[in-house]
Short mmCIF file of C-alpha atoms and ligand atoms in Angstrom, two decimals:
data_model
loop_
_atom_site.label_atom_id
_atom_site.label_comp_id
_atom_site.label_asym_id
_atom_site.label_seq_id
_atom_site.Cartn_x
_atom_site.Cartn_y
_atom_site.Cartn_z
CA UNK A 1 13.95 16.22 -10.63
CA UNK A 2 15.89 15.05 -13.38
CA UNK A 3 19.75 15.55 -14.58
CA UNK A 4 21.33 14.37 -17.94
CA UNK A 5 23.65 11.75 -16.61
CA UNK A 6 26.39 9.98 -19.85
CA UNK A 7 23.03 11.24 -21.94
CA UNK A 8 20.73 9.51 -20.01
CA UNK A 9 17.85 10.89 -17.57
CA UNK A 10 19.33 10.18 -14.41
CA UNK A 11 16.80 10.44 -10.57
CA UNK A 12 18.14 12.21 -8.81
CA UNK A 13 18.07 9.81 -5.77
CA UNK A 14 20.72 7.67 -8.03
CA UNK A 15 22.50 11.02 -8.27
CA UNK A 16 22.47 11.48 -4.46
CA UNK A 17 22.82 8.02 -4.46
CA UNK A 18 26.21 7.91 -6.38
CA UNK A 19 28.11 9.76 -3.08
CA UNK A 20 27.45 7.08 -0.64
CA UNK A 21 28.88 4.98 -3.10
CA UNK A 22 31.62 6.83 -3.39
CA UNK A 23 31.90 7.05 0.29
CA UNK A 24 31.70 3.66 0.94
CA UNK A 25 34.59 2.93 -1.92
CA UNK A 26 36.83 5.58 -0.61
CA UNK A 27 37.18 3.54 2.79
CA UNK A 28 38.42 0.62 0.68
CA UNK A 29 34.82 -1.08 0.05
CA UNK A 30 32.57 -2.72 -2.55
CA UNK A 31 29.35 -0.35 -3.01
CA UNK A 32 26.38 -1.40 -5.30
CA UNK A 33 22.81 0.28 -6.18
CA UNK A 34 21.05 -2.92 -6.16
CA UNK A 35 17.32 -4.43 -6.68
CA UNK A 36 14.55 -2.30 -7.59
CA UNK A 37 15.75 1.30 -7.99
CA UNK A 38 18.64 -0.58 -10.42
CA UNK A 39 15.21 -2.16 -12.54
CA UNK A 40 13.48 0.86 -12.66
CA UNK A 41 16.18 3.13 -13.90
CA UNK A 42 16.27 0.21 -17.09
CA UNK A 43 12.77 0.68 -17.36
CA UNK A 44 12.79 4.57 -17.06
CA UNK A 45 10.52 4.29 -14.54
CA UNK A 46 10.21 7.16 -11.31
CA UNK A 47 12.30 5.81 -8.34
CA UNK A 48 10.75 5.52 -4.88
CA UNK A 49 14.10 3.91 -2.69
CA UNK A 50 17.30 3.43 -3.50
CA UNK A 51 18.94 -0.10 -1.87
CA UNK A 52 22.91 -0.12 -2.05
CA UNK A 53 25.00 -3.73 -1.16
CA UNK A 54 28.55 -3.43 -0.33
CA UNK A 55 30.77 -5.67 1.21
CA UNK A 56 31.34 -3.44 4.52
CA UNK A 57 29.81 -4.52 7.70
CA UNK A 58 27.23 -3.03 9.15
CA UNK A 59 29.40 -1.92 12.53
CA UNK A 60 31.92 -0.58 9.59
CA UNK A 61 28.85 1.24 8.03
CA UNK A 62 28.06 3.26 11.03
CA UNK A 63 31.32 4.21 11.84
CA UNK A 64 31.98 6.04 8.56
CA UNK A 65 28.67 7.55 8.21
CA UNK A 66 27.43 10.52 11.31
CA UNK A 67 23.70 9.73 10.55
CA UNK A 68 22.66 5.46 10.26
CA UNK A 69 19.66 3.64 11.75
CA UNK A 70 20.11 0.39 13.23
CA UNK A 71 16.76 -0.41 11.21
CA UNK A 72 17.57 -4.31 10.10
CA UNK A 73 20.80 -5.20 12.03
CA UNK A 74 20.21 -8.68 11.71
CA UNK A 75 19.71 -9.12 8.24
CA UNK A 76 22.80 -6.55 7.68
CA UNK A 77 20.57 -3.88 7.12
CA UNK A 78 21.79 -0.35 8.31
CA UNK A 79 19.59 2.91 7.18
CA UNK A 80 22.17 5.96 6.21
CA UNK A 81 21.20 9.26 5.81
CA UNK A 82 22.66 11.90 4.00
CA UNK A 83 21.17 15.00 2.62
CA UNK A 84 17.86 14.36 4.38
CA UNK A 85 17.12 10.86 2.38
CA UNK A 86 17.45 7.63 3.39
CA UNK A 87 19.82 4.71 1.53
CA UNK A 88 19.72 0.94 2.59
CA UNK A 89 22.64 0.20 2.74
CA UNK A 90 23.27 -3.37 3.54
CA UNK A 91 26.48 -6.25 3.62
CA UNK A 92 26.21 -8.80 1.19
CA UNK A 93 24.66 -11.31 1.96
CA UNK A 94 24.06 -15.23 1.66
CA UNK A 95 21.23 -16.29 2.69
CA UNK A 96 22.32 -19.77 4.58
CA UNK A 97 20.34 -23.01 5.13
CA UNK A 98 16.35 -22.23 4.72
CA UNK A 99 14.42 -23.75 7.20
CA UNK A 100 10.66 -25.37 6.75
CA UNK A 101 9.88 -22.62 4.06
CA UNK A 102 10.98 -20.28 7.22
CA UNK A 103 13.32 -17.11 6.23
CA UNK A 104 16.62 -18.28 7.61
CA UNK A 105 16.69 -17.68 11.06
CA UNK A 106 20.78 -15.49 10.43
CA UNK A 107 22.52 -14.34 7.26
CA UNK A 108 26.40 -15.26 6.13
CA UNK A 109 27.91 -12.11 4.66
CA UNK A 110 29.83 -12.59 2.41
CA UNK A 111 32.57 -11.13 -0.03
CA UNK A 112 31.29 -10.86 -3.80
CA UNK A 113 28.41 -8.52 -5.27
CA UNK A 114 27.76 -11.43 -7.70
CA UNK A 115 26.75 -13.97 -5.16
CA UNK A 116 25.16 -11.50 -3.62
CA UNK A 117 22.76 -10.73 -6.15
CA UNK A 118 22.50 -15.14 -6.62
CA UNK A 119 20.17 -14.40 -3.74
CA UNK A 120 17.60 -12.60 -5.19
CA UNK A 121 14.29 -13.49 -6.17
CA UNK A 122 14.31 -12.53 -10.31
CA UNK A 123 16.59 -12.08 -12.52
CA UNK A 124 15.34 -8.43 -13.58
CA UNK A 125 15.58 -7.66 -9.71
CA UNK A 126 19.30 -9.16 -9.18
CA UNK A 127 21.35 -6.64 -11.00
CA UNK A 128 23.89 -4.32 -9.43
CA UNK A 129 25.13 -0.67 -11.06
CA UNK A 130 28.42 1.06 -9.97
CA UNK A 131 29.67 4.27 -8.75
CA UNK A 132 29.88 5.12 -12.48
CA UNK A 133 26.27 3.26 -13.33
CA UNK A 134 28.26 0.06 -15.04
CA UNK A 135 26.05 -2.48 -14.74
CA UNK A 136 26.63 -5.67 -13.68
CA UNK A 137 24.13 -8.28 -14.79
CA UNK A 138 25.26 -11.90 -14.40
CA UNK A 139 21.80 -13.28 -14.85
CA UNK A 140 20.56 -11.49 -17.96
CA UNK A 141 18.19 -9.43 -15.90
CA UNK A 142 18.54 -6.91 -18.90
CA UNK A 143 17.41 -9.10 -21.04
CA UNK A 144 13.90 -9.84 -19.13
CA UNK A 145 13.50 -6.14 -18.72
CA UNK A 146 13.58 -6.48 -22.81
CA UNK A 147 11.20 -9.27 -22.80
CA UNK A 148 8.69 -7.76 -20.06
CA UNK A 149 9.42 -11.70 -18.07
CA UNK A 150 9.56 -12.15 -14.52
CA UNK A 151 12.21 -15.30 -13.91
CA UNK A 152 13.43 -16.98 -11.25
CA UNK A 153 17.15 -16.91 -10.70
CA UNK A 154 18.07 -20.41 -10.68
CA UNK A 155 15.48 -23.45 -10.51
CA UNK A 156 12.16 -21.92 -9.89
CA UNK A 157 10.80 -24.74 -7.61
CA UNK A 158 13.55 -24.49 -6.02
CA UNK A 159 13.36 -20.83 -5.06
CA UNK A 160 9.91 -21.06 -4.62
CA UNK A 161 10.07 -23.86 -2.04
CA UNK A 162 13.20 -21.99 -0.17
CA UNK A 163 11.19 -18.92 0.46
CA UNK A 164 6.96 -19.46 -1.16
CA UNK A 165 6.74 -15.71 -0.41
CA UNK A 166 8.10 -15.14 -4.34
CA UNK A 167 5.37 -16.90 -5.99
CA UNK A 168 3.38 -13.55 -4.71
CA UNK A 169 6.05 -11.96 -5.22
CA UNK A 170 6.56 -12.91 -8.91
CA UNK A 171 2.46 -11.94 -9.55
CA UNK A 172 3.12 -9.08 -7.70
CA UNK A 173 5.24 -7.50 -10.19
CA UNK A 174 2.94 -9.02 -13.06
CA UNK A 175 0.50 -6.87 -12.57
CA UNK A 176 2.86 -3.45 -11.46
CA UNK A 177 5.27 -3.99 -14.42
CA UNK A 178 2.74 -5.39 -16.51
CA UNK A 179 4.72 -8.24 -17.29
CA UNK A 180 4.32 -11.66 -18.24
CA UNK A 181 5.58 -15.37 -15.91
CA UNK A 182 8.50 -17.58 -18.27
CA UNK A 183 6.88 -20.48 -18.79
CA UNK A 184 9.08 -22.26 -16.33
CA UNK A 185 8.36 -19.92 -13.74
CA UNK A 186 4.08 -20.22 -14.34
CA UNK A 187 4.52 -23.64 -13.73
CA UNK A 188 6.31 -24.15 -10.93
CA UNK A 189 4.58 -21.35 -9.40
CA UNK A 190 1.38 -23.82 -10.35
CA UNK A 191 3.48 -26.70 -8.71
CA UNK A 192 4.33 -24.67 -5.47
CA UNK A 193 1.39 -22.44 -4.74
CA UNK A 194 0.31 -24.94 -1.84
CA UNK A 195 3.60 -24.02 -0.04
CA UNK A 196 2.00 -20.20 0.77
CA UNK A 197 0.25 -22.12 3.41
CA UNK A 198 3.95 -21.89 5.24
CA UNK A 199 4.04 -18.30 4.72
CA UNK A 200 3.13 -15.34 7.52
CA UNK A 201 -0.38 -13.49 7.09
CA UNK A 202 1.81 -10.26 6.85
CA UNK A 203 4.13 -11.13 4.50
CA UNK A 204 1.79 -12.50 2.01
CA UNK A 205 -0.87 -8.96 2.86
CA UNK A 206 2.38 -6.69 2.17
CA UNK A 207 2.59 -8.17 -1.31
CA UNK A 208 -1.20 -8.73 -1.64
CA UNK A 209 -1.76 -5.22 -1.42
CA UNK A 210 0.13 -4.64 -3.79
CA UNK A 211 -1.04 -6.98 -6.34
CA UNK A 212 -4.36 -5.04 -5.71
CA UNK A 213 -3.09 -1.61 -5.77
CA UNK A 214 -2.01 -2.83 -9.66
CA UNK A 215 -3.67 -5.10 -11.09
CA UNK A 216 -5.40 -5.12 -14.88
CA UNK A 217 -7.06 -7.88 -16.81
CA UNK A 218 -3.62 -9.27 -17.82
CA UNK A 219 -2.53 -9.40 -13.80
CA UNK A 220 -5.73 -11.47 -13.56
CA UNK A 221 -5.37 -13.60 -16.38
CA UNK A 222 -1.74 -14.33 -15.24
CA UNK A 223 -3.54 -15.22 -11.52
CA UNK A 224 -6.38 -17.20 -12.96
CA UNK A 225 -3.82 -19.48 -14.39
CA UNK A 226 -1.35 -19.97 -11.46
CA UNK A 227 -4.44 -21.03 -9.43
CA UNK A 228 -3.05 -19.02 -6.74
CA UNK A 229 -6.37 -16.73 -5.39
CA UNK A 230 -7.11 -20.21 -3.95
CA UNK A 231 -4.53 -20.33 -1.38
CA UNK A 232 -4.55 -16.71 -0.17
CA UNK A 233 -6.86 -17.43 3.49
CA UNK A 234 -10.00 -16.17 3.19
CA UNK A 235 -10.42 -14.65 0.19
CA UNK A 236 -12.47 -16.60 -1.65
CA UNK A 237 -15.58 -15.01 -2.39
CA UNK A 238 -13.34 -11.77 -3.37
CA UNK A 239 -11.27 -13.81 -5.74
CA UNK A 240 -14.28 -14.57 -7.66
CA UNK A 241 -15.19 -11.23 -8.13
CA UNK A 242 -11.66 -9.96 -9.23
CA UNK A 243 -13.25 -9.54 -13.08
CA UNK A 244 -14.71 -6.33 -11.88
CA UNK A 245 -12.18 -5.59 -9.55
CA UNK A 246 -9.83 -4.73 -12.13
CA UNK A 247 -12.12 -2.71 -13.91
CA UNK A 248 -11.59 0.22 -11.37
CA UNK A 249 -7.81 0.05 -11.30
CA UNK A 250 -6.25 3.13 -11.40
CA UNK A 251 -9.38 4.69 -9.45
CA UNK A 252 -9.25 3.86 -5.73
CA UNK A 253 -6.38 5.78 -3.57
CA UNK A 254 -5.95 4.08 -0.40
CA UNK A 255 -6.39 0.57 0.59
CA UNK A 256 -9.30 1.35 2.83
CA UNK A 257 -11.17 1.99 -0.65
CA UNK A 258 -9.39 -1.63 -2.52
CA UNK A 259 -10.72 -3.36 0.25
CA UNK A 260 -13.84 -2.26 0.88
CA UNK A 261 -14.82 -2.60 -2.90
CA UNK A 262 -13.94 -5.92 -3.13
CA UNK A 263 -16.02 -6.90 -0.21
CA UNK A 264 -19.32 -4.63 -1.29
CA UNK A 265 -19.02 -6.87 -4.61
CA UNK A 266 -18.59 -9.92 -2.79
CA UNK A 267 -21.67 -9.04 -1.28
CA UNK A 268 -19.44 -10.17 2.28
CA UNK A 269 -21.32 -9.18 5.20
CA UNK A 270 -20.02 -6.78 8.11
CA UNK A 271 -19.01 -10.05 9.63
CA UNK A 272 -17.10 -11.63 7.10
CA UNK A 273 -15.06 -8.82 5.90
CA UNK A 274 -14.33 -8.06 9.63
CA UNK A 275 -13.02 -11.13 10.36
CA UNK A 276 -11.46 -11.50 7.21
CA UNK A 277 -9.19 -7.74 7.71
CA UNK A 278 -8.29 -9.45 11.28
CA UNK A 279 -7.35 -12.33 10.01
CA UNK A 280 -5.33 -10.20 7.53
CA UNK A 281 -3.84 -8.27 10.47
CA UNK A 282 -4.79 -4.94 8.97
CA UNK A 283 -4.73 -2.32 11.36
CA UNK A 284 -7.38 -1.17 13.57
CA UNK A 285 -7.57 2.13 11.60
CA UNK A 286 -6.79 0.41 8.47
CA UNK A 287 -10.25 -2.24 9.17
CA UNK A 288 -12.28 1.34 10.13
CA UNK A 289 -11.85 2.69 7.61
CA UNK A 290 -12.86 -0.16 4.88
CA UNK A 291 -15.98 -0.91 7.20
CA UNK A 292 -16.93 3.55 7.32
CA UNK A 293 -16.77 3.36 4.00
CA UNK A 294 -19.53 -0.05 3.05
CA UNK A 295 -21.52 1.82 5.53
CA UNK A 296 -21.28 5.38 3.40
CA UNK A 297 -21.88 2.59 -0.04
CA UNK A 298 -24.96 0.92 1.89
CA UNK A 299 -26.32 4.67 3.54
CA UNK A 300 -25.92 6.10 0.11
CA UNK A 301 -27.95 3.65 -1.70
CA UNK A 302 -30.92 3.79 0.55
CA UNK A 303 -31.24 7.43 1.18
CA UNK A 304 -28.94 9.09 -1.28
CA UNK A 305 -26.29 11.61 -1.22
CA UNK A 306 -28.64 14.10 1.10
CA UNK A 307 -26.66 17.13 3.09
CA UNK A 308 -27.47 14.56 6.32
CA UNK A 309 -25.13 11.54 3.89
CA UNK A 310 -22.25 14.64 3.60
CA UNK A 311 -21.96 15.78 6.68
CA UNK A 312 -21.94 12.37 8.37
CA UNK A 313 -19.33 11.36 6.00
CA UNK A 314 -17.22 13.95 4.59
CA UNK A 315 -16.36 14.59 1.11
CA UNK A 316 -13.84 11.85 0.82
CA UNK A 317 -15.55 8.72 1.86
CA UNK A 318 -18.63 10.36 0.18
CA UNK A 319 -16.70 9.75 -3.14
CA UNK A 320 -15.97 6.41 -2.58
CA UNK A 321 -19.57 5.50 -2.14
CA UNK A 322 -20.25 8.19 -5.44
CA UNK A 323 -17.66 5.90 -7.57
CA UNK A 324 -19.52 2.43 -6.04
CA UNK A 325 -23.02 3.18 -6.86
CA UNK A 326 -21.56 4.55 -10.46
CA UNK A 327 -19.54 1.61 -10.86
CA UNK A 328 -22.28 -0.72 -9.88
CA UNK A 329 -25.27 1.15 -12.06
CA UNK A 330 -26.68 2.96 -9.46
CA UNK A 331 -28.39 6.61 -10.72
CA UNK A 332 -25.87 9.50 -9.33
CA UNK A 333 -25.69 12.98 -9.44
CA UNK A 334 -23.15 14.74 -11.11
CA UNK A 335 -20.19 14.85 -8.67
CA UNK A 336 -19.81 18.61 -8.96
CA UNK A 337 -23.15 19.24 -8.34
CA UNK A 338 -22.66 16.93 -5.12
CA UNK A 339 -19.32 18.91 -4.25
CA UNK A 340 -21.44 22.18 -4.74
CA UNK A 341 -24.02 21.02 -2.24
CA UNK A 342 -21.19 20.06 0.58
CA UNK A 343 -19.59 23.24 -0.31
CA UNK A 344 -22.80 25.12 0.36
CA UNK A 345 -23.91 23.97 3.67
CA UNK A 346 -23.85 25.70 6.63
CA UNK A 347 -21.52 23.60 8.98
CA UNK A 348 -19.50 20.51 8.23
CA UNK A 349 -17.99 18.83 11.33
CA UNK A 350 -19.86 19.36 14.65
CA UNK A 351 -16.36 21.77 15.71
CA UNK A 352 -18.18 24.45 13.35
CA UNK A 353 -21.24 24.31 15.40
CA UNK A 354 -21.31 27.48 17.90
CA UNK A 355 -21.93 25.89 20.24
CA UNK A 356 -20.69 23.16 22.90
CA UNK A 357 -21.85 20.84 25.15
CA UNK A 358 -20.50 23.59 28.00
CA UNK A 359 -23.29 26.73 26.67
CA UNK A 360 -26.07 23.79 26.53
CA UNK A 361 -25.13 23.37 30.40
CA UNK A 362 -24.69 26.90 30.94
CA UNK A 363 -28.30 27.62 29.66
CA UNK A 364 -29.65 24.55 31.38
CA UNK A 365 -28.34 24.64 34.90
CA UNK A 366 -29.00 21.37 34.86
CA UNK A 367 -26.88 18.55 35.74
CA UNK A 368 -24.22 17.23 32.88
CA UNK A 369 -25.67 13.77 31.04
CA UNK A 370 -26.74 11.66 27.89
CA UNK A 371 -29.27 14.85 27.41
CA UNK A 372 -26.18 17.22 26.03
CA UNK A 373 -25.73 15.00 23.31
CA UNK A 374 -28.97 14.92 22.10
CA UNK A 375 -29.70 18.78 22.31
CA UNK A 376 -25.95 19.44 20.21
CA UNK A 377 -27.46 16.56 17.84
CA UNK A 378 -30.55 18.58 17.30
CA UNK A 379 -28.98 21.45 16.92
CA UNK A 380 -26.74 20.60 13.75
CA UNK A 381 -29.51 18.98 12.42
CA UNK A 382 -31.45 22.49 12.67
CA UNK A 383 -28.33 24.15 12.16
CA UNK A 384 -27.38 21.56 8.03
CA UNK A 385 -30.93 22.15 7.84
CA UNK A 386 -31.25 26.20 7.51
CA UNK A 387 -33.80 26.07 10.54
CA UNK A 388 -31.91 27.60 12.39
CA UNK A 389 -28.63 30.32 11.89
CA UNK A 390 -25.16 28.82 12.97
CA UNK A 391 -24.52 31.76 15.90
CA UNK A 392 -24.85 31.56 19.47
CA UNK A 393 -27.52 33.68 19.87
CA UNK A 394 -29.25 32.08 17.06
CA UNK A 395 -28.75 29.09 19.30
CA UNK A 396 -29.79 30.30 23.13
CA UNK A 397 -32.86 31.07 21.68
CA UNK A 398 -33.41 28.01 19.68
CA UNK A 399 -32.98 26.39 22.60
CA UNK A 400 -34.84 27.97 25.22
CA UNK A 401 -37.91 27.51 22.71
CA UNK A 402 -37.16 24.17 21.93
CA UNK A 403 -36.49 22.87 25.84
P1 LIG B 501 9.82 -2.15 -5.48
O1 LIG B 501 10.22 -1.38 -4.55
O2 LIG B 501 9.48 -1.94 -6.31
O3 LIG B 501 8.33 -3.03 -4.34
P2 LIG B 501 11.79 -3.57 -5.04
O4 LIG B 501 12.60 -4.44 -6.17
O5 LIG B 501 12.69 -3.04 -4.47
O6 LIG B 501 10.80 -3.31 -5.94
P3 LIG B 501 11.57 -4.60 -2.37
O7 LIG B 501 10.13 -5.78 -1.98
O8 LIG B 501 11.44 -3.41 -2.06
O9 LIG B 501 11.32 -4.41 -3.78
O10 LIG B 501 12.95 -5.56 -2.45
C1 LIG B 501 14.30 -5.47 -2.72
C2 LIG B 501 15.35 -6.39 -3.73
O11 LIG B 501 15.40 -7.51 -2.05
C3 LIG B 501 14.15 -6.91 -4.39
O12 LIG B 501 15.01 -6.11 -5.95
C4 LIG B 501 15.19 -8.56 -4.55
O13 LIG B 501 16.56 -7.98 -5.07
C5 LIG B 501 15.61 -8.50 -3.22
N1 LIG B 501 14.77 -9.24 -2.45
C6 LIG B 501 12.75 -9.36 -1.07
N2 LIG B 501 12.60 -9.91 -1.42
C7 LIG B 501 12.42 -11.10 -1.61
C8 LIG B 501 12.78 -12.44 -1.20
N3 LIG B 501 11.65 -12.65 -1.13
N4 LIG B 501 13.60 -13.21 -1.73
C9 LIG B 501 14.83 -12.92 -2.70
N5 LIG B 501 15.48 -12.02 -3.14
C10 LIG B 501 13.83 -10.56 -2.63
MG1 LIG B 502 12.32 -1.71 -3.22
#
């Protein structure tokens, strides 16, 4: 995926993105790579997505490219799709007056990339690169990357007052990049953290989920010095167990697992975790995923990794319960033995059962009712434990004998 460009390994996303810059330039506009992709390229990290800033107005961008989606016109953003790859193209803008710690309701389009960079949060995020991959770096973002520090563009207290989300973003980036906070920026975080109360929970949740994804001891140390955990709604019980939580960095692959493990460590009951997730406006699917994992852990502690447990929880959730048991020093079988047990089960889901409710109804000639579900459940049990073979004939015989 990587090509060499001027002696430097270049991410294929940037190589393709160069054409977007060239097309904008040939239509007479200025255009640059900006933000995270510039930072990550200098750090030689893989690039997730490419943001482009341009002097072209959104309507012009939509005229120039055949495939566009107006994803954020009110912020001047158009999604441009080139060769199946999406690029966020945003018109150079200033973020007018901030009102009551809220993001500005309207944006002002401006002429120069430098002015656009000056509204950005941190010096390392306020760099741009032109189509020849030349760096525009008015705030010495490169120096900050070299020092591994997070430093606001301009006076940190002012920038945090404008948008307190930057306080949480500073911590998120400290976790993601293993950077520290510049002294002034850290002091401003400590002084400004109460403004977090003005943010919508959705914006907090996006950044905080990333912090939880990347956090290690170093990130926790910065968090503790910042005092920010106290400002996160309903987070206090989880904040207390973060030292144990960060020991599992890299173990969890999904947010459901992180929230569930935190709730288990914090000994939150079902109601507490449910109100927490609702308050944090997490989706119903995520809420269910967290709750089923917590239940699975408690079941595993009570009854172990039995066939019944594996059937009920499937392999992914069982593995979560197993990992938690291990971290909490419960005795557990080797994971490969559990896997082997699972592989050897005669069925893994209801749909693998050789009969359905229809068959049971046909055999009984009784009207349908909750009893059918009961029969199916007993059939599953019998097949799972090897009492009956999983075939239509065997199950019909079993039914005739047991009904
Ligand atoms: P990553 O994509 O790796 O999470 P990123 O730097 O691209 O990092 P985004 O949240 O995607 O982060 O934001 C893109 C860019 O927009 C940032 O690099 C920064 O320049 C700017 N930005 C984002 N949020 C803010 C904010 N709250 N205040 C000021 N500038 C911001
Ligand atoms: Mg980004």
